[in-house]
């Protein structure tokens, strides 16, 4: 049988000599065709096999990106943007070959406008780097997908994460972008104003476009005043259903929780092993409350009360920063903890998001489906948004196991779609969910997306093979 | 001299007989070419002269809209969607003639999913109607542009208003749309999930597209739990600069104010005359605080303290719903109060939005520009967002006065653009700001918008002459 993740490359053609010469002349040793460099740029956190590009350019400025795009355009050669390689759906894989433009050296915070609660960064700045650089301003950037992703990549995949329930996703937090178009033009989407009704929302069009319409080189982001008080709490529940019920009630009451994440018992066991914690191995919800001292306390008390009515026990508080960090680090390391359950494994990760009223049913349905898995599985999720991840720890060398895992993945996605949900809450379409996008949005809506792609990238050189089937 | 608002119509051609026949056969007396009906659909709240369409269809369903679009498409005949006619930038005016599709009879709330904090309405439902219909659910829809606009129209112009500082604009509050495309296909953008990374963000593309890409027929909106406490307050300041400084500090402190609107002394005088109130005729800020009882009180106290340090006086509270409504009604009626300053006048209204650090400078600059006006002027604004409106009350029969008013408008817009702001915070481009869109976004960005327009509406029949010059 064919390997389930074998990537077709019928459209792949070799790097034209003239293009290589032009790029080498322009970029010197910032242009590379070395196998190790190409392989590093041909893998992400998805279970797909390494699929390297033909060459890599390390861009240091928007002008570098323009030059690389103009060169590739002349040869109709594919272009793939690369931040830190933390995507989960094969976004970076060179399925038709191509030139990877690595923006990780574009790592300068260009401006911090504290009075305007905004900043502008180059696309390669990571979220942790940004928060470290602004920590003396009394401001922070809240979007937190777990991985220390680049902010350009987070914009490109419309990332979100643990704090979305309060602060929104990249959609709400990107004010403006600098983008290099498929024709090598530099455009600025949006202004420094907080809102605008000026024409089509190009910012929101590029946010989530996965590198298929242009390359994000600078990102203007909203910042928020660090709240006077931040309190973390963790609570254990008798069953998955109880935990989810407590979260649903919290959201429906309108409590402005800042974070609200679910972790199942399997994952807690992995976290304990990985992070040397001693959390009870039960369905668990991690909370965080932001506000004035009184308001954060009041939120926490309301949630504690709600949790108690659903059998929640051991509501553990953490007011001090170091305790809060310890609690949430355990949650943040869950993905890497899970990978250690089975040495050598890769993770197939679902990413469905459903309306909150269907959340319990959706997670319990996923659990029942996962019980048929041929490999270890776990569930974690940003349940305050209706978003959760089933993680299947597959042996990447075992095609039969992969096929079964993908079949279970498929059942979980279909369950979410049947409930009015989406196939991807925050990871994007990439290579993995091209078919589901059509099922979810319908042929006519995907046809509009394809027309937009064709209008903005007439030669089809921007990250081809992603979002749409080539 | 030519009338400054004379609308060119070189592209206008008569309603084809065959099209009229087809529409009459399909819609019976819901199709009209009566002058009174056409004139009613040929004006909005802008100062442009009445510019009627050739005919009007009153749609009662998405299928009606499809039929009307298919008929017009066959004849390459322009289509203009119409809600309640409250737009401010000439969006509804039939500058190339055409068929107006009036969706005001599509006024059913289709679903209230309280558990999911969402609802779906037909495009003709107004925001007040929605809030009246859901008032027993404990939920409300916050976006409030002042006028009782249709929710389809609010989506189409990316409307916002007094509560945006806390709850966001239509961009953040539309979860999904049903849209009839220029080819008469029905698409659904988005799901019932709160967030998604599935492909291009068609929802955000149609929000703010002003009827130029398709016709919104159904809107799925986020709802919010009615807060336990809602407190209104009003505070008077010695000068405009003091009032704005208090607002800026409130925002920078991160106080989650629910509303925060500025009204200048001229406007207060008009409000007093119109609403029989006795507010001191001074620069005034209206606030509203939402939250638990303790949290709303705490917010109000913080803001009172901040206001005091900027010379704020007579901080008047209103906890009881009737007092709160009375206070805010005064603010809500400001626009109509202003029109009564000068009987028979029309309003030229600016709509700039600047980064919050430039707000004081921007409003004071606008005030200095307005001091040269040949007509009464006032300033009001959603200053928590950096958005404000200068209102020039012109004599619509006096071309010289109109020209000067437009020149001052132009200076105010250029001032905002020079500060990194936008020419329109919430009213849209329409007919009035086509040139400013190019100045603000740049030729290359507007070129991408045009390509999207061409890709989605190849025959150019959807509300032609708006956003882009024909």
mmCIF file of N, CA, C and O in Angstrom, chain A residues 115-116 157-158 160 171 183 185 187 191-197 199-201 204 212-213 225 251-252 292 298 353 355-357 385 387 420-422 424 426 428 440 444 448-449 451 455 468, chain B residues 115-116 157-158 160 171 183 185 187 191-197 199-201 204 212-213 225 251-252 292 298 353 355-357 385 387 420-422 424 426 428 440 444 448-449 451 455 468:
data_model
loop_
_atom_site.group_PDB
_atom_site.id
_atom_site.type_symbol
_atom_site.label_atom_id
_atom_site.label_comp_id
_atom_site.label_asym_id
_atom_site.label_seq_id
_atom_site.Cartn_x
_atom_site.Cartn_y
_atom_site.Cartn_z
ATOM 1 N N UNK A 115 1.177 54.407 24.238
ATOM 2 C CA UNK A 115 0.001 55.262 24.384
ATOM 3 C C UNK A 115 -1.142 54.821 23.485
ATOM 4 O O UNK A 115 -2.302 55.073 23.786
ATOM 5 N N UNK A 116 -0.799 54.208 22.358
ATOM 6 C CA UNK A 116 -1.832 53.741 21.433
ATOM 7 C C UNK A 116 -2.155 52.273 21.623
ATOM 8 O O UNK A 116 -2.932 51.703 20.863
ATOM 9 N N UNK A 157 -1.873 31.920 9.918
ATOM 10 C CA UNK A 157 -2.771 30.789 10.195
ATOM 11 C C UNK A 157 -3.978 31.190 11.031
ATOM 12 O O UNK A 157 -4.756 30.344 11.427
ATOM 13 N N UNK A 158 -4.138 32.481 11.297
ATOM 14 C CA UNK A 158 -5.237 32.970 12.146
ATOM 15 C C UNK A 158 -5.207 32.216 13.489
ATOM 16 O O UNK A 158 -6.212 31.672 13.955
ATOM 17 N N UNK A 160 -4.827 31.202 17.505
ATOM 18 C CA UNK A 160 -5.468 31.716 18.715
ATOM 19 C C UNK A 160 -4.878 30.980 19.909
ATOM 20 O O UNK A 160 -3.670 30.998 20.075
ATOM 21 N N UNK A 171 -7.270 37.337 14.399
ATOM 22 C CA UNK A 171 -8.228 38.133 13.625
ATOM 23 C C UNK A 171 -8.570 39.434 14.336
ATOM 24 O O UNK A 171 -8.644 40.484 13.710
ATOM 25 N N UNK A 183 3.068 39.728 -6.832
ATOM 26 C CA UNK A 183 3.760 40.472 -7.906
ATOM 27 C C UNK A 183 4.914 41.304 -7.354
ATOM 28 O O UNK A 183 5.462 42.154 -8.058
ATOM 29 N N UNK A 185 4.841 43.573 -5.009
ATOM 30 C CA UNK A 185 4.522 44.915 -4.516
ATOM 31 C C UNK A 185 4.374 44.870 -2.999
ATOM 32 O O UNK A 185 4.001 43.848 -2.424
ATOM 33 N N UNK A 187 2.340 46.239 0.091
ATOM 34 C CA UNK A 187 1.146 46.981 0.501
ATOM 35 C C UNK A 187 1.052 47.000 2.016
ATOM 36 O O UNK A 187 1.632 46.171 2.712
ATOM 37 N N UNK A 191 -4.571 50.892 9.097
ATOM 38 C CA UNK A 191 -3.869 52.055 9.629
ATOM 39 C C UNK A 191 -3.556 51.795 11.102
ATOM 40 O O UNK A 191 -3.655 50.667 11.569
ATOM 41 N N UNK A 192 -3.217 52.867 11.816
ATOM 42 C CA UNK A 192 -3.000 52.728 13.248
ATOM 43 C C UNK A 192 -4.292 52.956 14.035
ATOM 44 O O UNK A 192 -4.281 52.879 15.264
ATOM 45 N N UNK A 193 -5.374 53.265 13.345
ATOM 46 C CA UNK A 193 -6.649 53.465 14.040
ATOM 47 C C UNK A 193 -7.199 52.109 14.493
ATOM 48 O O UNK A 193 -6.954 51.092 13.866
ATOM 49 N N UNK A 194 -7.983 52.128 15.576
ATOM 50 C CA UNK A 194 -8.503 50.888 16.140
ATOM 51 C C UNK A 194 -9.567 50.236 15.292
ATOM 52 O O UNK A 194 -9.839 49.054 15.412
ATOM 53 N N UNK A 195 -10.264 51.046 14.504
ATOM 54 C CA UNK A 195 -11.324 50.489 13.665
ATOM 55 C C UNK A 195 -11.382 51.314 12.401
ATOM 56 O O UNK A 195 -10.887 52.440 12.353
ATOM 57 N N UNK A 196 -11.970 50.761 11.354
ATOM 58 C CA UNK A 196 -12.076 51.467 10.087
ATOM 59 C C UNK A 196 -13.151 50.806 9.253
ATOM 60 O O UNK A 196 -13.373 49.602 9.344
ATOM 61 N N UNK A 197 -13.838 51.613 8.442
ATOM 62 C CA UNK A 197 -14.781 51.072 7.457
ATOM 63 C C UNK A 197 -14.301 51.399 6.053
ATOM 64 O O UNK A 197 -15.104 51.514 5.137
ATOM 65 N N UNK A 199 -13.176 50.453 2.875
ATOM 66 C CA UNK A 199 -12.958 49.461 1.820
ATOM 67 C C UNK A 199 -12.904 48.036 2.338
ATOM 68 O O UNK A 199 -13.201 47.766 3.497
ATOM 69 N N UNK A 200 -12.526 47.137 1.441
ATOM 70 C CA UNK A 200 -12.496 45.720 1.796
ATOM 71 C C UNK A 200 -11.440 45.477 2.871
ATOM 72 O O UNK A 200 -10.382 46.107 2.891
ATOM 73 N N UNK A 201 -11.737 44.522 3.723
ATOM 74 C CA UNK A 201 -10.904 44.258 4.900
ATOM 75 C C UNK A 201 -9.717 43.374 4.505
ATOM 76 O O UNK A 201 -9.690 42.175 4.774
ATOM 77 N N UNK A 204 -7.999 41.299 7.314
ATOM 78 C CA UNK A 204 -8.649 40.027 7.665
ATOM 79 C C UNK A 204 -8.544 39.015 6.520
ATOM 80 O O UNK A 204 -8.636 37.817 6.735
ATOM 81 N N UNK A 212 -0.789 31.887 0.975
ATOM 82 C CA UNK A 212 -1.223 31.599 -0.395
ATOM 83 C C UNK A 212 -1.571 32.858 -1.189
ATOM 84 O O UNK A 212 -1.845 32.773 -2.386
ATOM 85 N N UNK A 213 -1.602 34.025 -0.522
ATOM 86 C CA UNK A 213 -1.956 35.266 -1.230
ATOM 87 C C UNK A 213 -0.823 36.286 -1.243
ATOM 88 O O UNK A 213 -0.866 37.250 -2.013
ATOM 89 N N UNK A 225 -3.112 46.625 28.552
ATOM 90 C CA UNK A 225 -2.482 46.894 29.837
ATOM 91 C C UNK A 225 -2.429 45.604 30.669
ATOM 92 O O UNK A 225 -3.410 44.853 30.704
ATOM 93 N N UNK A 251 -19.186 30.293 30.779
ATOM 94 C CA UNK A 251 -19.274 31.129 29.583
ATOM 95 C C UNK A 251 -20.667 31.734 29.463
ATOM 96 O O UNK A 251 -20.831 32.922 29.183
ATOM 97 N N UNK A 252 -21.674 30.898 29.699
ATOM 98 C CA UNK A 252 -23.050 31.386 29.542
ATOM 99 C C UNK A 252 -23.396 32.443 30.580
ATOM 100 O O UNK A 252 -24.253 33.292 30.346
ATOM 101 N N UNK A 292 -9.093 43.994 37.941
ATOM 102 C CA UNK A 292 -8.670 44.619 39.187
ATOM 103 C C UNK A 292 -8.612 43.507 40.227
ATOM 104 O O UNK A 292 -9.148 42.413 40.026
ATOM 105 N N UNK A 298 -13.493 38.166 42.362
ATOM 106 C CA UNK A 298 -14.929 37.898 42.206
ATOM 107 C C UNK A 298 -15.184 36.870 41.090
ATOM 108 O O UNK A 298 -15.984 35.952 41.246
ATOM 109 N N UNK A 353 -13.891 22.903 16.336
ATOM 110 C CA UNK A 353 -14.474 23.908 17.220
ATOM 111 C C UNK A 353 -15.981 23.884 16.969
ATOM 112 O O UNK A 353 -16.420 23.934 15.818
ATOM 113 N N UNK A 355 -20.171 24.999 18.416
ATOM 114 C CA UNK A 355 -20.896 25.922 19.293
ATOM 115 C C UNK A 355 -20.926 25.361 20.712
ATOM 116 O O UNK A 355 -20.986 24.144 20.903
ATOM 117 N N UNK A 356 -20.871 26.268 21.670
ATOM 118 C CA UNK A 356 -20.634 25.861 23.057
ATOM 119 C C UNK A 356 -21.696 24.884 23.572
ATOM 120 O O UNK A 356 -21.392 23.992 24.368
ATOM 121 N N UNK A 357 -22.925 24.972 23.071
ATOM 122 C CA UNK A 357 -23.981 24.071 23.547
ATOM 123 C C UNK A 357 -23.727 22.626 23.134
ATOM 124 O O UNK A 357 -24.291 21.709 23.709
ATOM 125 N N UNK A 385 -13.895 28.411 24.111
ATOM 126 C CA UNK A 385 -14.251 28.779 22.730
ATOM 127 C C UNK A 385 -15.001 27.672 22.007
ATOM 128 O O UNK A 385 -15.382 27.845 20.853
ATOM 129 N N UNK A 387 -13.424 24.898 21.310
ATOM 130 C CA UNK A 387 -12.321 24.333 20.513
ATOM 131 C C UNK A 387 -11.552 23.297 21.340
ATOM 132 O O UNK A 387 -11.243 23.541 22.492
ATOM 133 N N UNK A 420 -22.640 21.943 13.374
ATOM 134 C CA UNK A 420 -22.498 23.353 13.028
ATOM 135 C C UNK A 420 -21.139 23.917 13.398
ATOM 136 O O UNK A 420 -20.975 25.124 13.549
ATOM 137 N N UNK A 421 -20.161 23.032 13.533
ATOM 138 C CA UNK A 421 -18.822 23.472 13.907
ATOM 139 C C UNK A 421 -17.904 23.606 12.711
ATOM 140 O O UNK A 421 -18.339 23.532 11.558
ATOM 141 N N UNK A 422 -16.619 23.797 13.009
ATOM 142 C CA UNK A 422 -15.617 23.966 11.960
ATOM 143 C C UNK A 422 -14.551 22.885 12.087
ATOM 144 O O UNK A 422 -14.277 22.397 13.188
ATOM 145 N N UNK A 424 -11.463 23.344 11.653
ATOM 146 C CA UNK A 424 -10.247 23.880 12.255
ATOM 147 C C UNK A 424 -10.528 25.165 13.014
ATOM 148 O O UNK A 424 -10.932 26.169 12.421
ATOM 149 N N UNK A 426 -8.119 26.695 14.880
ATOM 150 C CA UNK A 426 -6.961 27.571 14.994
ATOM 151 C C UNK A 426 -5.714 27.090 14.270
ATOM 152 O O UNK A 426 -4.750 27.835 14.186
ATOM 153 N N UNK A 428 -5.580 25.858 10.993
ATOM 154 C CA UNK A 428 -5.601 26.138 9.558
ATOM 155 C C UNK A 428 -5.861 24.892 8.724
ATOM 156 O O UNK A 428 -5.943 23.776 9.240
ATOM 157 N N UNK A 440 -17.241 21.829 4.618
ATOM 158 C CA UNK A 440 -17.714 22.810 5.602
ATOM 159 C C UNK A 440 -18.301 24.050 4.935
ATOM 160 O O UNK A 440 -19.376 24.516 5.303
ATOM 161 N N UNK A 444 -19.605 26.487 -3.575
ATOM 162 C CA UNK A 444 -19.715 27.857 -4.077
ATOM 163 C C UNK A 444 -18.867 28.827 -3.269
ATOM 164 O O UNK A 444 -18.277 29.759 -3.823
ATOM 165 N N UNK A 448 -15.489 31.006 -4.521
ATOM 166 C CA UNK A 448 -15.135 32.424 -4.321
ATOM 167 C C UNK A 448 -13.704 32.549 -3.795
ATOM 168 O O UNK A 448 -12.951 33.431 -4.208
ATOM 169 N N UNK A 449 -13.345 31.673 -2.851
ATOM 170 C CA UNK A 449 -11.966 31.719 -2.332
ATOM 171 C C UNK A 449 -10.960 31.484 -3.454
ATOM 172 O O UNK A 449 -9.940 32.169 -3.550
ATOM 173 N N UNK A 451 -11.332 32.096 -6.582
ATOM 174 C CA UNK A 451 -11.276 33.262 -7.468
ATOM 175 C C UNK A 451 -10.412 34.363 -6.866
ATOM 176 O O UNK A 451 -9.712 35.067 -7.583
ATOM 177 N N UNK A 455 -7.136 35.904 -8.470
ATOM 178 C CA UNK A 455 -7.052 37.351 -8.709
ATOM 179 C C UNK A 455 -5.782 37.940 -8.103
ATOM 180 O O UNK A 455 -5.165 38.843 -8.662
ATOM 181 N N UNK A 468 -6.224 24.829 -1.064
ATOM 182 C CA UNK A 468 -6.938 24.259 -2.209
ATOM 183 C C UNK A 468 -6.110 23.119 -2.794
ATOM 184 O O UNK A 468 -4.886 23.188 -2.766
ATOM 185 N N UNK B 115 -28.080 29.385 24.401
ATOM 186 C CA UNK B 115 -26.974 28.606 24.976
ATOM 187 C C UNK B 115 -25.671 28.847 24.237
ATOM 188 O O UNK B 115 -24.594 28.713 24.796
ATOM 189 N N UNK B 116 -25.785 29.171 22.945
ATOM 190 C CA UNK B 116 -24.578 29.417 22.151
ATOM 191 C C UNK B 116 -24.260 30.900 22.037
ATOM 192 O O UNK B 116 -23.333 31.282 21.319
ATOM 193 N N UNK B 157 -21.800 47.882 6.020
ATOM 194 C CA UNK B 157 -20.948 49.068 6.186
ATOM 195 C C UNK B 157 -19.926 48.904 7.320
ATOM 196 O O UNK B 157 -19.230 49.843 7.643
ATOM 197 N N UNK B 158 -19.862 47.724 7.908
ATOM 198 C CA UNK B 158 -18.954 47.486 9.049
ATOM 199 C C UNK B 158 -19.231 48.533 10.142
ATOM 200 O O UNK B 158 -18.324 49.199 10.638
ATOM 201 N N UNK B 160 -20.346 50.451 13.648
ATOM 202 C CA UNK B 160 -19.960 50.248 15.046
ATOM 203 C C UNK B 160 -20.758 51.220 15.901
ATOM 204 O O UNK B 160 -21.976 51.217 15.843
ATOM 205 N N UNK B 171 -17.500 43.833 12.606
ATOM 206 C CA UNK B 171 -16.427 42.897 12.239
ATOM 207 C C UNK B 171 -16.269 41.807 13.288
ATOM 208 O O UNK B 171 -16.112 40.632 12.962
ATOM 209 N N UNK B 183 -23.621 36.205 -9.035
ATOM 210 C CA UNK B 183 -24.120 35.219 -10.001
ATOM 211 C C UNK B 183 -25.377 34.515 -9.506
ATOM 212 O O UNK B 183 -25.813 33.519 -10.088
ATOM 213 N N UNK B 185 -25.812 32.875 -6.710
ATOM 214 C CA UNK B 185 -25.620 31.687 -5.865
ATOM 215 C C UNK B 185 -25.766 32.079 -4.400
ATOM 216 O O UNK B 185 -25.476 33.225 -4.029
ATOM 217 N N UNK B 187 -24.382 31.554 -0.747
ATOM 218 C CA UNK B 187 -23.310 30.955 0.041
ATOM 219 C C UNK B 187 -23.507 31.300 1.504
ATOM 220 O O UNK B 187 -24.177 32.264 1.860
ATOM 221 N N UNK B 191 -19.454 29.341 10.254
ATOM 222 C CA UNK B 191 -20.259 28.309 10.901
ATOM 223 C C UNK B 191 -20.846 28.899 12.187
ATOM 224 O O UNK B 191 -20.807 30.107 12.381
ATOM 225 N N UNK B 192 -21.328 28.033 13.059
ATOM 226 C CA UNK B 192 -21.820 28.484 14.359
ATOM 227 C C UNK B 192 -20.706 28.479 15.408
ATOM 228 O O UNK B 192 -20.944 28.852 16.552
ATOM 229 N N UNK B 193 -19.533 28.056 15.021
ATOM 230 C CA UNK B 193 -18.414 28.054 15.973
ATOM 231 C C UNK B 193 -17.926 29.489 16.178
ATOM 232 O O UNK B 193 -18.016 30.321 15.286
ATOM 233 N N UNK B 194 -17.377 29.750 17.361
ATOM 234 C CA UNK B 194 -16.942 31.104 17.707
ATOM 235 C C UNK B 194 -15.718 31.562 16.936
ATOM 236 O O UNK B 194 -15.442 32.743 16.827
ATOM 237 N N UNK B 195 -14.908 30.600 16.513
ATOM 238 C CA UNK B 195 -13.698 30.967 15.791
ATOM 239 C C UNK B 195 -13.412 29.870 14.789
ATOM 240 O O UNK B 195 -13.915 28.750 14.923
ATOM 241 N N UNK B 196 -12.623 30.157 13.796
ATOM 242 C CA UNK B 196 -12.294 29.172 12.775
ATOM 243 C C UNK B 196 -11.063 29.637 12.026
ATOM 244 O O UNK B 196 -10.836 30.832 11.857
ATOM 245 N N UNK B 197 -10.254 28.671 11.571
ATOM 246 C CA UNK B 197 -9.127 28.982 10.690
ATOM 247 C C UNK B 197 -9.329 28.332 9.335
ATOM 248 O O UNK B 197 -8.371 28.045 8.633
ATOM 249 N N UNK B 199 -9.804 28.463 5.872
ATOM 250 C CA UNK B 199 -9.779 29.167 4.590
ATOM 251 C C UNK B 199 -9.905 30.669 4.736
ATOM 252 O O UNK B 199 -9.830 31.218 5.833
ATOM 253 N N UNK B 200 -10.081 31.332 3.585
ATOM 254 C CA UNK B 200 -10.146 32.797 3.590
ATOM 255 C C UNK B 200 -11.376 33.263 4.354
ATOM 256 O O UNK B 200 -12.430 32.632 4.315
ATOM 257 N N UNK B 201 -11.249 34.396 5.002
ATOM 258 C CA UNK B 201 -12.276 34.913 5.898
ATOM 259 C C UNK B 201 -13.346 35.652 5.084
ATOM 260 O O UNK B 201 -13.390 36.878 5.048
ATOM 261 N N UNK B 204 -15.529 38.313 6.932
ATOM 262 C CA UNK B 204 -14.935 39.644 7.092
ATOM 263 C C UNK B 204 -14.778 40.344 5.743
ATOM 264 O O UNK B 204 -14.698 41.562 5.681
ATOM 265 N N UNK B 212 -21.162 45.751 -2.687
ATOM 266 C CA UNK B 212 -20.467 45.716 -3.979
ATOM 267 C C UNK B 212 -20.005 44.319 -4.379
ATOM 268 O O UNK B 212 -19.520 44.129 -5.498
ATOM 269 N N UNK B 213 -20.121 43.351 -3.463
ATOM 270 C CA UNK B 213 -19.664 41.989 -3.776
ATOM 271 C C UNK B 213 -20.795 40.977 -3.763
ATOM 272 O O UNK B 213 -20.638 39.861 -4.268
ATOM 273 N N UNK B 225 -24.510 38.045 27.493
ATOM 274 C CA UNK B 225 -25.388 38.077 28.664
ATOM 275 C C UNK B 225 -25.560 39.526 29.135
ATOM 276 O O UNK B 225 -24.584 40.284 29.186
ATOM 277 N N UNK B 251 -8.798 54.827 28.832
ATOM 278 C CA UNK B 251 -8.496 53.724 27.904
ATOM 279 C C UNK B 251 -7.117 53.144 28.208
ATOM 280 O O UNK B 251 -6.924 51.924 28.260
ATOM 281 N N UNK B 252 -6.157 54.033 28.431
ATOM 282 C CA UNK B 252 -4.790 53.544 28.656
ATOM 283 C C UNK B 252 -4.668 52.779 29.962
ATOM 284 O O UNK B 252 -3.803 51.918 30.111
ATOM 285 N N UNK B 292 -20.397 42.967 36.952
ATOM 286 C CA UNK B 292 -21.064 42.651 38.208
ATOM 287 C C UNK B 292 -21.296 43.987 38.926
ATOM 288 O O UNK B 292 -20.699 45.002 38.567
ATOM 289 N N UNK B 298 -16.789 49.764 40.632
ATOM 290 C CA UNK B 298 -15.349 50.012 40.695
ATOM 291 C C UNK B 298 -14.858 50.764 39.440
ATOM 292 O O UNK B 298 -14.075 51.716 39.533
ATOM 293 N N UNK B 353 -11.045 58.442 12.308
ATOM 294 C CA UNK B 353 -10.664 57.683 13.504
ATOM 295 C C UNK B 353 -9.147 57.683 13.547
ATOM 296 O O UNK B 353 -8.498 57.384 12.543
ATOM 297 N N UNK B 355 -5.331 57.052 15.980
ATOM 298 C CA UNK B 355 -4.803 56.369 17.168
ATOM 299 C C UNK B 355 -5.037 57.255 18.395
ATOM 300 O O UNK B 355 -4.983 58.480 18.307
ATOM 301 N N UNK B 356 -5.290 56.613 19.516
ATOM 302 C CA UNK B 356 -5.785 57.322 20.691
ATOM 303 C C UNK B 356 -4.821 58.421 21.164
ATOM 304 O O UNK B 356 -5.257 59.464 21.657
ATOM 305 N N UNK B 357 -3.521 58.231 20.943
ATOM 306 C CA UNK B 357 -2.557 59.249 21.390
ATOM 307 C C UNK B 357 -2.697 60.548 20.599
ATOM 308 O O UNK B 357 -2.239 61.596 21.034
ATOM 309 N N UNK B 385 -12.650 54.921 21.027
ATOM 310 C CA UNK B 385 -12.044 54.258 19.869
ATOM 311 C C UNK B 385 -11.143 55.185 19.065
ATOM 312 O O UNK B 385 -10.559 54.757 18.076
ATOM 313 N N UNK B 387 -12.510 57.676 17.419
ATOM 314 C CA UNK B 387 -13.422 58.013 16.311
ATOM 315 C C UNK B 387 -14.313 59.194 16.717
ATOM 316 O O UNK B 387 -14.837 59.216 17.818
ATOM 317 N N UNK B 420 -1.853 58.882 10.925
ATOM 318 C CA UNK B 420 -1.953 57.422 10.907
ATOM 319 C C UNK B 420 -3.375 56.944 11.132
ATOM 320 O O UNK B 420 -3.595 55.796 11.527
ATOM 321 N N UNK B 421 -4.347 57.803 10.877
ATOM 322 C CA UNK B 421 -5.745 57.429 11.080
ATOM 323 C C UNK B 421 -6.421 56.998 9.787
ATOM 324 O O UNK B 421 -5.774 56.812 8.755
ATOM 325 N N UNK B 422 -7.735 56.848 9.863
ATOM 326 C CA UNK B 422 -8.528 56.416 8.715
ATOM 327 C C UNK B 422 -9.572 57.476 8.379
ATOM 328 O O UNK B 422 -10.035 58.201 9.263
ATOM 329 N N UNK B 424 -12.542 56.856 7.484
ATOM 330 C CA UNK B 424 -13.862 56.437 7.958
ATOM 331 C C UNK B 424 -13.756 55.380 9.044
ATOM 332 O O UNK B 424 -13.266 54.275 8.803
ATOM 333 N N UNK B 426 -16.512 54.277 10.731
ATOM 334 C CA UNK B 426 -17.698 53.420 10.808
ATOM 335 C C UNK B 426 -18.766 53.698 9.762
ATOM 336 O O UNK B 426 -19.728 52.941 9.676
ATOM 337 N N UNK B 428 -18.261 54.112 6.318
ATOM 338 C CA UNK B 428 -17.967 53.493 5.030
ATOM 339 C C UNK B 428 -17.517 54.515 3.987
ATOM 340 O O UNK B 428 -17.510 55.724 4.224
ATOM 341 N N UNK B 440 -5.489 56.783 1.524
ATOM 342 C CA UNK B 440 -5.232 56.077 2.779
ATOM 343 C C UNK B 440 -4.555 54.729 2.557
ATOM 344 O O UNK B 440 -3.589 54.389 3.227
ATOM 345 N N UNK B 444 -1.694 50.375 -4.714
ATOM 346 C CA UNK B 444 -1.516 48.929 -4.866
ATOM 347 C C UNK B 444 -2.530 48.151 -4.020
ATOM 348 O O UNK B 444 -3.020 47.095 -4.444
ATOM 349 N N UNK B 448 -5.665 45.670 -5.336
ATOM 350 C CA UNK B 448 -6.081 44.327 -4.884
ATOM 351 C C UNK B 448 -7.582 44.292 -4.624
ATOM 352 O O UNK B 448 -8.260 43.325 -4.965
ATOM 353 N N UNK B 449 -8.112 45.356 -4.008
ATOM 354 C CA UNK B 449 -9.560 45.402 -3.757
ATOM 355 C C UNK B 449 -10.332 45.338 -5.077
ATOM 356 O O UNK B 449 -11.317 44.620 -5.202
ATOM 357 N N UNK B 451 -9.368 44.010 -7.837
ATOM 358 C CA UNK B 451 -9.281 42.670 -8.424
ATOM 359 C C UNK B 451 -10.270 41.722 -7.755
ATOM 360 O O UNK B 451 -10.834 40.837 -8.402
ATOM 361 N N UNK B 455 -13.223 39.777 -9.537
ATOM 362 C CA UNK B 455 -13.294 38.319 -9.439
ATOM 363 C C UNK B 455 -14.673 37.866 -8.964
ATOM 364 O O UNK B 455 -15.190 36.837 -9.409
ATOM 365 N N UNK B 468 -15.270 52.255 -5.277
ATOM 366 C CA UNK B 468 -14.340 52.558 -6.370
ATOM 367 C C UNK B 468 -15.012 53.507 -7.359
ATOM 368 O O UNK B 468 -16.220 53.431 -7.570
#
